[in-house]
Amino acid sequence: MVVKLQRPILVGGLGLSLSLWMLDSWHDSIVQVGEFGLLSALAVGGGLWLFQQNRPKDSLKQLDDMLVDRATVENAIAKTETVINQLAQESENHPVLQTLREQIAQLLLELDRQEIKVAVTGGKSVGKSTLIQALKQIETQNLVSLEETTPLFRETGDNSDAAVLAEVAKSDFVLFLTNGDLTDSEFQTLQLLKAANQPTILVFNKQDQYLADESASILLSLKQRMQGNVVATAASPIAIKVRKHEADGAVQEWMEQPTADIQQLTQHLGEVFAQQRQRLVWVTTMRKAGLLKAEAKNWLNGIRRDRATPIIEQYQWIAAAAAFANPVPALDILATAAINAQMVMDLGNIYQQKFSLEQAQTVAGRMGSLMLKLGLVELSTKAISTVLKSNVVTFVAGGVVQGVSAAYLTRVAGLSLIEYFQQQEIAIDSGTGLNLENLRQTLQKVFQQNQQIGFLQGFVKQSVKRLLPEVQQVEVVGIQKAVG
């Protein structure tokens, strides 16, 4: 007779009787049940076994909810090509153009790809390699390639997780492995994958390393947090001791390795690949097109920003000189800068946002009104006055505060326009459709980014050098020191 000794497992045939036994003996076993409570006890008794048999349709539903077809993907690729062509038009010898064009050509070929690429990812020691070995059969039978990623959450401080996720984004399907309840980092990463429309199954691997009630509780928690899209596996089950009793009374013992418990996962993957193979390829191709478009747009915006920065600097010093020569009350400083509607036109030309002079004046006026309503004018004037006092040149010339403030607000306005234009579609002539809410948010963001004391000190110093002759600055400082 051969007897196998192993940990308790969830078996449906024993479920009902075990449930009845636990209910009958509930009062006697309350201490043993402890933190898992009645729900966990019932789960161990068979309820979770039934729950476990419900195949996770969520990844199929996730794909069904993605409104994507071949025409939609081709349109996304065309928009990406538009950005690349615009980059070529504005910088015909840009070093990345050849690579970008090769990638766009590859995207068109991707539309008819048959092989499905599956990324197997997760933290360290969750069983990625072992699961891939166990899934070799489905890999060969279904035109599927399984690729293990570098472990996530290594805390190396080199943005390694971002690099891993960038690779994952190129796959058609993701198996995200965990060997216990989710950590906050794991949950946040899964949310990122969901937001990126990345079809994903959470795989609770190494479930056999827990007691039955512990495993049941963890699985239930995972399904609740992930809304059911979870599969439990044991890619490399713990070896069990086998004992053989001979007729003469002798006993032989040895360790035996059970086969991998991956049936539910393979069945689900088989269904997904059979029913949604083409959609998986289209969704991935569209995601790649979006990533390529963002890359090309970043290169193009970098070129445009290099051209726009000197223009902003030119107009900020024009505004400074005007305000310094004709000092005005603090709350009217922006009017001095806003009259430079030419800056709006010049920046609009760089970013393909065409404005007439009248439209540019309207944009400048609206930005001035937003700055006043947001309190940016008053805040900047106070901050600049404080910095000027610390540099002992404050009230020597009455227009210094106004001049520096005008330059600063003109700079903020220019940088905000750049930020706003960069959010628009490339090569779309949309200068007349100004979104005030987006502009308001952009103004606040840029203002906060340029409020650091270190930046203000450097900007004030640079402004004063332009507004006051160097000799006068030396004399003023000398007088201040002598008086002190």
GROMACS .gro file of C-alpha atoms in nm:
model
  484
    1MET     CA    1   0.000   0.000   0.000
    2VAL     CA    2   0.132   0.342  -0.099
    3VAL     CA    3   0.031   0.646   0.109
    4LYS     CA    4   0.106   1.007   0.010
    5LEU     CA    5   0.147   1.252   0.295
    6GLN     CA    6   0.096   1.614   0.200
    7ARG     CA    7  -0.060   1.942   0.314
    8PRO     CA    8  -0.440   1.976   0.312
    9ILE     CA    9  -0.582   2.090  -0.022
   10LEU     CA   10  -0.920   2.225  -0.130
   11VAL     CA   11  -1.112   1.931  -0.268
   12GLY     CA   12  -1.470   1.975  -0.382
   13GLY     CA   13  -1.574   1.624  -0.284
   14LEU     CA   14  -1.492   1.694   0.080
   15GLY     CA   15  -1.622   2.049   0.073
   16LEU     CA   16  -1.982   2.000   0.178
   17SER     CA   17  -1.916   1.757   0.461
   18LEU     CA   18  -1.631   1.972   0.591
   19SER     CA   19  -1.857   2.278   0.585
   20LEU     CA   20  -2.127   2.102   0.783
   21TRP     CA   21  -1.869   1.977   1.032
   22MET     CA   22  -1.727   2.326   1.080
   23LEU     CA   23  -2.072   2.479   1.131
   24ASP     CA   24  -2.161   2.207   1.382
   25SER     CA   25  -1.838   2.255   1.574
   26TRP     CA   26  -1.819   2.633   1.534
   27HIS     CA   27  -1.848   2.710   1.907
   28ASP     CA   28  -1.577   2.457   1.990
   29SER     CA   29  -1.335   2.580   1.727
   30ILE     CA   30  -1.374   2.958   1.753
   31VAL     CA   31  -1.019   2.998   1.882
   32GLN     CA   32  -0.870   2.800   1.594
   33VAL     CA   33  -1.068   2.995   1.333
   34GLY     CA   34  -0.946   3.322   1.482
   35GLU     CA   35  -0.873   3.604   1.243
   36PHE     CA   36  -1.004   3.431   0.933
   37GLY     CA   37  -1.363   3.437   1.062
   38LEU     CA   38  -1.673   3.258   0.942
   39LEU     CA   39  -1.623   3.355   0.576
   40SER     CA   40  -1.281   3.193   0.562
   41ALA     CA   41  -1.408   2.883   0.740
   42LEU     CA   42  -1.689   2.840   0.487
   43ALA     CA   43  -1.443   2.899   0.204
   44VAL     CA   44  -1.222   2.618   0.328
   45GLY     CA   45  -1.529   2.398   0.353
   46GLY     CA   46  -1.604   2.421  -0.016
   47GLY     CA   47  -1.753   2.762  -0.093
   48LEU     CA   48  -1.425   2.894  -0.228
   49TRP     CA   49  -1.375   2.573  -0.423
   50LEU     CA   50  -1.689   2.658  -0.618
   51PHE     CA   51  -1.576   3.020  -0.647
   52GLN     CA   52  -1.242   2.903  -0.776
   53GLN     CA   53  -1.404   2.712  -1.060
   54ASN     CA   54  -1.549   3.030  -1.213
   55ARG     CA   55  -1.303   3.099  -1.490
   56PRO     CA   56  -1.172   3.458  -1.492
   57LYS     CA   57  -1.354   3.614  -1.784
   58ASP     CA   58  -1.238   3.964  -1.691
   59SER     CA   59  -0.947   3.971  -1.934
   60LEU     CA   60  -1.184   3.876  -2.215
   61LYS     CA   61  -1.428   4.144  -2.103
   62GLN     CA   62  -1.142   4.392  -2.080
   63LEU     CA   63  -1.061   4.326  -2.445
   64ASP     CA   64  -1.426   4.346  -2.550
   65ASP     CA   65  -1.450   4.689  -2.386
   66MET     CA   66  -1.163   4.820  -2.598
   67LEU     CA   67  -1.323   4.971  -2.907
   68VAL     CA   68  -1.048   4.893  -3.153
   69ASP     CA   69  -1.046   4.757  -3.505
   70ARG     CA   70  -0.800   4.758  -3.792
   71ALA     CA   71  -0.918   5.095  -3.924
   72THR     CA   72  -0.878   5.256  -3.581
   73VAL     CA   73  -0.523   5.124  -3.552
   74GLU     CA   74  -0.433   5.236  -3.904
   75ASN     CA   75  -0.561   5.585  -3.818
   76ALA     CA   76  -0.343   5.591  -3.504
   77ILE     CA   77  -0.041   5.490  -3.710
   78ALA     CA   78  -0.119   5.766  -3.962
   79LYS     CA   79  -0.128   6.026  -3.684
   80THR     CA   80   0.207   5.903  -3.558
   81GLU     CA   81   0.350   5.930  -3.908
   82THR     CA   82   0.222   6.290  -3.925
   83VAL     CA   83   0.430   6.379  -3.619
   84ILE     CA   84   0.738   6.210  -3.764
   85ASN     CA   85   0.693   6.395  -4.093
   86GLN     CA   86   0.660   6.725  -3.904
   87LEU     CA   87   0.983   6.648  -3.720
   88ALA     CA   88   1.152   6.583  -4.056
   89GLN     CA   89   1.016   6.912  -4.191
   90GLU     CA   90   1.150   7.114  -3.898
   91SER     CA   91   1.476   6.922  -3.856
   92GLU     CA   92   1.549   6.723  -4.171
   93ASN     CA   93   1.880   6.588  -4.044
   94HIS     CA   94   1.761   6.488  -3.699
   95PRO     CA   95   1.952   6.172  -3.590
   96VAL     CA   96   1.641   5.982  -3.475
   97LEU     CA   97   1.444   6.015  -3.798
   98GLN     CA   98   1.568   5.694  -3.958
   99THR     CA   99   1.489   5.490  -3.646
  100LEU     CA  100   1.144   5.644  -3.615
  101ARG     CA  101   1.064   5.571  -3.978
  102GLU     CA  102   1.178   5.211  -3.943
  103GLN     CA  103   0.953   5.172  -3.639
  104ILE     CA  104   0.649   5.318  -3.816
  105ALA     CA  105   0.702   5.077  -4.107
  106GLN     CA  106   0.723   4.788  -3.860
  107LEU     CA  107   0.391   4.890  -3.705
  108LEU     CA  108   0.216   4.843  -4.039
  109LEU     CA  109   0.357   4.491  -4.061
  110GLU     CA  110   0.246   4.422  -3.702
  111LEU     CA  111  -0.120   4.440  -3.803
  112ASP     CA  112  -0.103   4.091  -3.957
  113ARG     CA  113   0.114   3.931  -3.691
  114GLN     CA  114  -0.004   3.589  -3.570
  115GLU     CA  115   0.229   3.519  -3.277
  116ILE     CA  116   0.112   3.641  -2.937
  117LYS     CA  117   0.376   3.787  -2.707
  118VAL     CA  118   0.319   3.725  -2.336
  119ALA     CA  119   0.524   3.907  -2.070
  120VAL     CA  120   0.571   3.717  -1.743
  121THR     CA  121   0.652   3.974  -1.477
  122GLY     CA  122   0.647   4.037  -1.102
  123GLY     CA  123   0.882   4.079  -0.810
  124LYS     CA  124   1.176   3.861  -0.711
  125SER     CA  125   1.131   3.490  -0.635
  126VAL     CA  126   0.767   3.466  -0.738
  127GLY     CA  127   0.828   3.177  -0.981
  128LYS     CA  128   0.843   3.348  -1.321
  129SER     CA  129   1.100   3.113  -1.476
  130THR     CA  130   0.933   2.803  -1.332
  131LEU     CA  131   0.592   2.906  -1.464
  132ILE     CA  132   0.734   2.966  -1.811
  133GLN     CA  133   0.882   2.616  -1.810
  134ALA     CA  134   0.546   2.474  -1.705
  135LEU     CA  135   0.371   2.665  -1.983
  136LYS     CA  136   0.595   2.543  -2.265
  137GLN     CA  137   0.314   2.327  -2.398
  138ILE     CA  138   0.076   2.618  -2.450
  139GLU     CA  139   0.363   2.816  -2.597
  140THR     CA  140   0.426   2.563  -2.874
  141GLN     CA  141   0.061   2.483  -2.942
  142ASN     CA  142  -0.078   2.837  -2.969
  143LEU     CA  143   0.188   3.044  -3.150
  144VAL     CA  144   0.275   3.211  -2.821
  145SER     CA  145   0.609   3.342  -2.699
  146LEU     CA  146   0.664   3.376  -2.324
  147GLU     CA  147   0.920   3.633  -2.215
  148GLU     CA  148   1.036   3.678  -1.856
  149THR     CA  149   1.108   4.033  -1.748
  150THR     CA  150   1.366   4.161  -1.505
  151PRO     CA  151   1.224   4.145  -1.149
  152LEU     CA  152   1.025   4.449  -1.041
  153PHE     CA  153   1.055   4.634  -0.708
  154ARG     CA  154   1.431   4.589  -0.668
  155GLU     CA  155   1.477   4.939  -0.518
  156THR     CA  156   1.795   5.002  -0.713
  157GLY     CA  157   1.720   5.371  -0.758
  158ASP     CA  158   1.787   5.359  -1.134
  159ASN     CA  159   1.428   5.365  -1.262
  160SER     CA  160   1.456   4.994  -1.339
  161ASP     CA  161   1.083   4.941  -1.283
  162ALA     CA  162   1.002   5.202  -1.549
  163ALA     CA  163   1.234   5.023  -1.792
  164VAL     CA  164   1.064   4.690  -1.721
  165LEU     CA  165   0.717   4.838  -1.770
  166ALA     CA  166   0.830   4.995  -2.096
  167GLU     CA  167   0.920   4.647  -2.219
  168VAL     CA  168   0.595   4.503  -2.086
  169ALA     CA  169   0.403   4.764  -2.287
  170LYS     CA  170   0.528   4.598  -2.607
  171SER     CA  171   0.365   4.265  -2.519
  172ASP     CA  172   0.014   4.149  -2.607
  173PHE     CA  173  -0.069   3.994  -2.273
  174VAL     CA  174   0.073   4.006  -1.920
  175LEU     CA  175   0.098   3.740  -1.653
  176PHE     CA  176   0.168   3.929  -1.332
  177LEU     CA  177   0.290   3.691  -1.063
  178THR     CA  178   0.262   3.728  -0.688
  179ASN     CA  179   0.320   3.470  -0.417
  180GLY     CA  180   0.097   3.626  -0.152
  181ASP     CA  181  -0.142   3.914  -0.090
  182LEU     CA  182  -0.062   4.225  -0.291
  183THR     CA  183   0.182   4.483  -0.163
  184ASP     CA  184   0.107   4.848  -0.233
  185SER     CA  185   0.377   4.854  -0.504
  186GLU     CA  186   0.227   4.551  -0.676
  187PHE     CA  187  -0.123   4.697  -0.666
  188GLN     CA  188  -0.010   5.033  -0.805
  189THR     CA  189   0.176   4.860  -1.088
  190LEU     CA  190  -0.133   4.657  -1.175
  191GLN     CA  191  -0.335   4.978  -1.184
  192LEU     CA  192  -0.082   5.128  -1.425
  193LEU     CA  193  -0.117   4.825  -1.653
  194LYS     CA  194  -0.494   4.859  -1.642
  195ALA     CA  195  -0.478   5.231  -1.725
  196ALA     CA  196  -0.254   5.147  -2.023
  197ASN     CA  197  -0.516   4.900  -2.158
  198GLN     CA  198  -0.273   4.614  -2.104
  199PRO     CA  199  -0.466   4.282  -2.083
  200THR     CA  200  -0.343   4.121  -1.761
  201ILE     CA  201  -0.405   3.820  -1.540
  202LEU     CA  202  -0.286   3.823  -1.181
  203VAL     CA  203  -0.134   3.483  -1.106
  204PHE     CA  204  -0.126   3.376  -0.740
  205ASN     CA  205   0.165   3.134  -0.763
  206LYS     CA  206   0.303   2.906  -0.491
  207GLN     CA  207  -0.040   2.871  -0.334
  208ASP     CA  208   0.060   2.523  -0.210
  209GLN     CA  209   0.307   2.683   0.031
  210TYR     CA  210   0.019   2.805   0.249
  211LEU     CA  211  -0.223   2.619   0.468
  212ALA     CA  212  -0.557   2.571   0.299
  213ASP     CA  213  -0.741   2.840   0.493
  214GLU     CA  214  -0.455   3.087   0.444
  215SER     CA  215  -0.445   3.022   0.071
  216ALA     CA  216  -0.824   3.059   0.049
  217SER     CA  217  -0.816   3.391   0.235
  218ILE     CA  218  -0.538   3.531   0.015
  219LEU     CA  219  -0.709   3.422  -0.305
  220LEU     CA  220  -1.038   3.576  -0.196
  221SER     CA  221  -0.861   3.902  -0.112
  222LEU     CA  222  -0.687   3.908  -0.450
  223LYS     CA  223  -1.011   3.846  -0.638
  224GLN     CA  224  -1.186   4.122  -0.448
  225ARG     CA  225  -0.910   4.374  -0.516
  226MET     CA  226  -0.870   4.274  -0.880
  227GLN     CA  227  -1.243   4.222  -0.940
  228GLY     CA  228  -1.200   3.853  -1.004
  229ASN     CA  229  -0.924   3.854  -1.267
  230VAL     CA  230  -0.702   3.613  -1.070
  231VAL     CA  231  -0.579   3.257  -1.125
  232ALA     CA  232  -0.411   3.042  -0.859
  233THR     CA  233  -0.124   2.813  -0.960
  234ALA     CA  234   0.154   2.601  -0.819
  235ALA     CA  235   0.413   2.595  -1.095
  236SER     CA  236   0.654   2.392  -0.885
  237PRO     CA  237   0.458   2.222  -0.604
  238ILE     CA  238   0.634   2.128  -0.284
  239ALA     CA  239   0.767   1.772  -0.293
  240ILE     CA  240   0.559   1.526  -0.091
  241LYS     CA  241   0.674   1.230   0.110
  242VAL     CA  242   0.559   0.892  -0.019
  243ARG     CA  243   0.553   0.593   0.217
  244LYS     CA  244   0.524   0.233   0.094
  245HIS     CA  245   0.436  -0.050   0.331
  246GLU     CA  246   0.578  -0.385   0.225
  247ALA     CA  247   0.413  -0.720   0.297
  248ASP     CA  248   0.687  -0.808   0.544
  249GLY     CA  249   0.616  -0.496   0.745
  250ALA     CA  250   0.905  -0.294   0.606
  251VAL     CA  251   0.841   0.071   0.517
  252GLN     CA  252   1.005   0.260   0.234
  253GLU     CA  253   0.991   0.640   0.207
  254TRP     CA  254   1.091   0.884  -0.065
  255MET     CA  255   1.011   1.236  -0.188
  256GLU     CA  256   0.797   1.273  -0.498
  257GLN     CA  257   0.753   1.588  -0.709
  258PRO     CA  258   0.386   1.653  -0.802
  259THR     CA  259   0.303   1.783  -1.147
  260ALA     CA  260   0.250   2.158  -1.188
  261ASP     CA  261  -0.096   2.287  -1.102
  262ILE     CA  262  -0.159   2.525  -1.392
  263GLN     CA  263  -0.470   2.377  -1.553
  264GLN     CA  264  -0.697   2.676  -1.485
  265LEU     CA  265  -0.440   2.919  -1.621
  266THR     CA  266  -0.373   2.721  -1.940
  267GLN     CA  267  -0.744   2.680  -2.004
  268HIS     CA  268  -0.807   3.051  -1.966
  269LEU     CA  269  -0.512   3.150  -2.183
  270GLY     CA  270  -0.625   2.906  -2.448
  271GLU     CA  271  -0.969   3.070  -2.457
  272VAL     CA  272  -0.825   3.420  -2.475
  273PHE     CA  273  -0.585   3.338  -2.757
  274ALA     CA  274  -0.848   3.147  -2.952
  275GLN     CA  275  -1.117   3.415  -2.926
  276GLN     CA  276  -0.916   3.738  -2.915
  277ARG     CA  277  -0.591   3.679  -3.098
  278GLN     CA  278  -0.649   3.946  -3.362
  279ARG     CA  279  -0.781   4.200  -3.111
  280LEU     CA  280  -0.478   4.143  -2.888
  281VAL     CA  281  -0.247   4.226  -3.179
  282TRP     CA  282  -0.446   4.537  -3.271
  283VAL     CA  283  -0.454   4.668  -2.915
  284THR     CA  284  -0.079   4.620  -2.881
  285THR     CA  285  -0.009   4.783  -3.217
  286MET     CA  286  -0.222   5.081  -3.123
  287ARG     CA  287  -0.042   5.112  -2.789
  288LYS     CA  288   0.295   5.100  -2.968
  289ALA     CA  289   0.175   5.365  -3.212
  290GLY     CA  290   0.084   5.588  -2.918
  291LEU     CA  291   0.423   5.537  -2.755
  292LEU     CA  292   0.605   5.607  -3.081
  293LYS     CA  293   0.396   5.919  -3.138
  294ALA     CA  294   0.481   6.044  -2.786
  295GLU     CA  295   0.851   5.981  -2.851
  296ALA     CA  296   0.846   6.168  -3.182
  297LYS     CA  297   0.646   6.451  -3.026
  298ASN     CA  298   0.899   6.483  -2.743
  299TRP     CA  299   1.181   6.519  -2.995
  300LEU     CA  300   0.983   6.776  -3.192
  301ASN     CA  301   0.888   6.971  -2.880
  302GLY     CA  302   1.252   6.975  -2.775
  303ILE     CA  303   1.350   7.138  -3.103
  304ARG     CA  304   1.066   7.387  -3.076
  305ARG     CA  305   1.149   7.471  -2.715
  306ASP     CA  306   1.508   7.547  -2.814
  307ARG     CA  307   1.372   7.793  -3.069
  308ALA     CA  308   1.111   7.938  -2.833
  309THR     CA  309   1.334   8.002  -2.531
  310PRO     CA  310   1.534   8.292  -2.686
  311ILE     CA  311   1.205   8.454  -2.795
  312ILE     CA  312   1.073   8.445  -2.438
  313GLU     CA  313   1.396   8.591  -2.307
  314GLN     CA  314   1.383   8.868  -2.567
  315TYR     CA  315   1.033   8.974  -2.470
  316GLN     CA  316   1.088   8.943  -2.096
  317TRP     CA  317   1.369   9.199  -2.117
  318ILE     CA  318   1.160   9.425  -2.340
  319ALA     CA  319   0.883   9.415  -2.079
  320ALA     CA  320   1.135   9.477  -1.799
  321ALA     CA  321   1.280   9.783  -1.971
  322ALA     CA  322   0.934   9.925  -2.039
  323ALA     CA  323   0.817   9.880  -1.679
  324PHE     CA  324   1.147  10.013  -1.538
  325ALA     CA  325   1.133  10.325  -1.754
  326ASN     CA  326   0.767  10.390  -1.672
  327PRO     CA  327   0.692  10.247  -1.325
  328VAL     CA  328   0.327  10.153  -1.274
  329PRO     CA  329   0.133  10.025  -0.972
  330ALA     CA  330   0.204   9.663  -0.886
  331LEU     CA  331  -0.129   9.521  -1.002
  332ASP     CA  332  -0.092   9.686  -1.343
  333ILE     CA  333   0.249   9.532  -1.412
  334LEU     CA  334   0.101   9.256  -1.621
  335ALA     CA  335  -0.049   9.511  -1.860
  336THR     CA  336   0.306   9.617  -1.951
  337ALA     CA  337   0.392   9.260  -2.043
  338ALA     CA  338   0.058   9.179  -2.203
  339ILE     CA  339   0.098   9.445  -2.469
  340ASN     CA  340   0.367   9.225  -2.618
  341ALA     CA  341   0.113   9.021  -2.812
  342GLN     CA  342   0.387   8.972  -3.067
  343MET     CA  343   0.537   8.712  -2.831
  344VAL     CA  344   0.215   8.514  -2.852
  345MET     CA  345   0.228   8.529  -3.232
  346ASP     CA  346   0.595   8.430  -3.248
  347LEU     CA  347   0.550   8.134  -3.014
  348GLY     CA  348   0.233   8.032  -3.196
  349ASN     CA  349   0.421   8.023  -3.527
  350ILE     CA  350   0.678   7.785  -3.378
  351TYR     CA  351   0.412   7.548  -3.247
  352GLN     CA  352   0.188   7.566  -3.556
  353GLN     CA  353  -0.074   7.760  -3.359
  354LYS     CA  354  -0.147   8.047  -3.594
  355PHE     CA  355  -0.278   8.374  -3.445
  356SER     CA  356  -0.369   8.703  -3.602
  357LEU     CA  357  -0.256   9.016  -3.415
  358GLU     CA  358  -0.608   9.061  -3.279
  359GLN     CA  359  -0.624   8.700  -3.163
  360ALA     CA  360  -0.278   8.730  -3.005
  361GLN     CA  361  -0.388   9.039  -2.813
  362THR     CA  362  -0.695   8.851  -2.692
  363VAL     CA  363  -0.479   8.558  -2.574
  364ALA     CA  364  -0.240   8.793  -2.393
  365GLY     CA  365  -0.533   8.972  -2.230
  366ARG     CA  366  -0.688   8.648  -2.112
  367MET     CA  367  -0.359   8.531  -1.967
  368GLY     CA  368  -0.325   8.864  -1.783
  369SER     CA  369  -0.677   8.829  -1.646
  370LEU     CA  370  -0.607   8.472  -1.531
  371MET     CA  371  -0.285   8.579  -1.358
  372LEU     CA  372  -0.468   8.852  -1.170
  373LYS     CA  373  -0.753   8.622  -1.067
  374LEU     CA  374  -0.508   8.355  -0.951
  375GLY     CA  375  -0.315   8.610  -0.748
  376LEU     CA  376   0.008   8.540  -0.935
  377VAL     CA  377   0.086   8.907  -0.994
  378GLU     CA  378   0.070   9.000  -0.627
  379LEU     CA  379   0.254   8.687  -0.514
  380SER     CA  380   0.538   8.736  -0.759
  381THR     CA  381   0.576   9.106  -0.673
  382LYS     CA  382   0.600   9.030  -0.301
  383ALA     CA  383   0.850   8.750  -0.358
  384ILE     CA  384   1.068   8.964  -0.585
  385SER     CA  385   1.056   9.256  -0.341
  386THR     CA  386   1.175   9.026  -0.062
  387VAL     CA  387   1.466   8.901  -0.272
  388LEU     CA  388   1.559   9.254  -0.375
  389LYS     CA  389   1.570   9.371  -0.013
  390SER     CA  390   1.810   9.091   0.072
  391ASN     CA  391   2.036   9.212  -0.209
  392VAL     CA  392   2.040   9.576  -0.088
  393VAL     CA  393   1.933   9.728  -0.422
  394THR     CA  394   1.564   9.746  -0.348
  395PHE     CA  395   1.453  10.106  -0.347
  396VAL     CA  396   1.748  10.274  -0.510
  397ALA     CA  397   1.566  10.297  -0.841
  398GLY     CA  398   1.191  10.319  -0.816
  399GLY     CA  399   1.121  10.099  -1.119
  400VAL     CA  400   1.342   9.803  -1.027
  401VAL     CA  401   1.067   9.603  -0.857
  402GLN     CA  402   0.826   9.674  -1.140
  403GLY     CA  403   1.084   9.597  -1.408
  404VAL     CA  404   1.191   9.265  -1.255
  405SER     CA  405   0.828   9.168  -1.191
  406ALA     CA  406   0.733   9.247  -1.551
  407ALA     CA  407   1.020   9.034  -1.679
  408TYR     CA  408   0.927   8.749  -1.445
  409LEU     CA  409   0.556   8.752  -1.538
  410THR     CA  410   0.638   8.769  -1.907
  411ARG     CA  411   0.862   8.467  -1.864
  412VAL     CA  412   0.589   8.275  -1.680
  413ALA     CA  413   0.341   8.366  -1.954
  414GLY     CA  414   0.580   8.251  -2.227
  415LEU     CA  415   0.667   7.921  -2.055
  416SER     CA  416   0.296   7.861  -1.994
  417LEU     CA  417   0.222   7.909  -2.361
  418ILE     CA  418   0.495   7.660  -2.451
  419GLU     CA  419   0.353   7.408  -2.205
  420TYR     CA  420   0.002   7.467  -2.337
  421PHE     CA  421   0.103   7.438  -2.703
  422GLN     CA  422   0.292   7.117  -2.636
  423GLN     CA  423  -0.032   6.957  -2.521
  424GLN     CA  424  -0.198   7.025  -2.857
  425GLU     CA  425  -0.198   6.791  -3.154
  426ILE     CA  426   0.103   6.832  -3.380
  427ALA     CA  427   0.053   7.025  -3.704
  428ILE     CA  428  -0.306   7.117  -3.620
  429ASP     CA  429  -0.390   7.481  -3.674
  430SER     CA  430  -0.592   7.539  -3.355
  431GLY     CA  431  -0.486   7.882  -3.241
  432THR     CA  432  -0.838   8.015  -3.217
  433GLY     CA  433  -0.965   7.743  -2.983
  434LEU     CA  434  -0.807   7.849  -2.656
  435ASN     CA  435  -0.908   7.627  -2.363
  436LEU     CA  436  -0.915   7.863  -2.065
  437GLU     CA  437  -0.937   7.587  -1.805
  438ASN     CA  438  -0.631   7.410  -1.944
  439LEU     CA  439  -0.451   7.742  -1.967
  440ARG     CA  440  -0.539   7.822  -1.604
  441GLN     CA  441  -0.401   7.489  -1.486
  442THR     CA  442  -0.088   7.536  -1.694
  443LEU     CA  443  -0.029   7.885  -1.554
  444GLN     CA  444  -0.054   7.758  -1.197
  445LYS     CA  445   0.181   7.469  -1.270
  446VAL     CA  446   0.446   7.682  -1.439
  447PHE     CA  447   0.422   7.952  -1.171
  448GLN     CA  448   0.479   7.694  -0.896
  449GLN     CA  449   0.776   7.549  -1.084
  450ASN     CA  450   0.936   7.894  -1.104
  451GLN     CA  451   0.876   8.000  -0.743
  452GLN     CA  452   1.177   7.829  -0.589
  453ILE     CA  453   1.388   8.079  -0.398
  454GLY     CA  454   1.706   7.970  -0.575
  455PHE     CA  455   1.557   8.045  -0.917
  456LEU     CA  456   1.414   8.379  -0.800
  457GLN     CA  457   1.747   8.491  -0.658
  458GLY     CA  458   1.925   8.410  -0.982
  459PHE     CA  459   1.655   8.573  -1.194
  460VAL     CA  460   1.653   8.891  -0.983
  461LYS     CA  461   2.032   8.915  -1.003
  462GLN     CA  462   2.023   8.876  -1.382
  463SER     CA  463   1.742   9.131  -1.415
  464VAL     CA  464   1.914   9.393  -1.199
  465LYS     CA  465   2.229   9.366  -1.411
  466ARG     CA  466   2.021   9.448  -1.717
  467LEU     CA  467   1.822   9.731  -1.557
  468LEU     CA  468   2.098   9.908  -1.361
  469PRO     CA  469   2.439  10.004  -1.497
  470GLU     CA  470   2.715   9.803  -1.335
  471VAL     CA  471   2.886  10.115  -1.197
  472GLN     CA  472   2.563  10.229  -1.034
  473GLN     CA  473   2.521   9.889  -0.870
  474VAL     CA  474   2.872   9.908  -0.723
  475GLU     CA  475   2.811  10.262  -0.596
  476VAL     CA  476   2.479  10.167  -0.442
  477VAL     CA  477   2.624   9.868  -0.260
  478GLY     CA  478   2.914  10.082  -0.137
  479ILE     CA  479   2.677  10.349  -0.005
  480GLN     CA  480   2.463  10.089   0.167
  481LYS     CA  481   2.768   9.935   0.336
  482ALA     CA  482   2.894  10.279   0.443
  483VAL     CA  483   2.558  10.376   0.590
  484GLY     CA  484   2.536  10.041   0.765
   0.00000   0.00000   0.00000
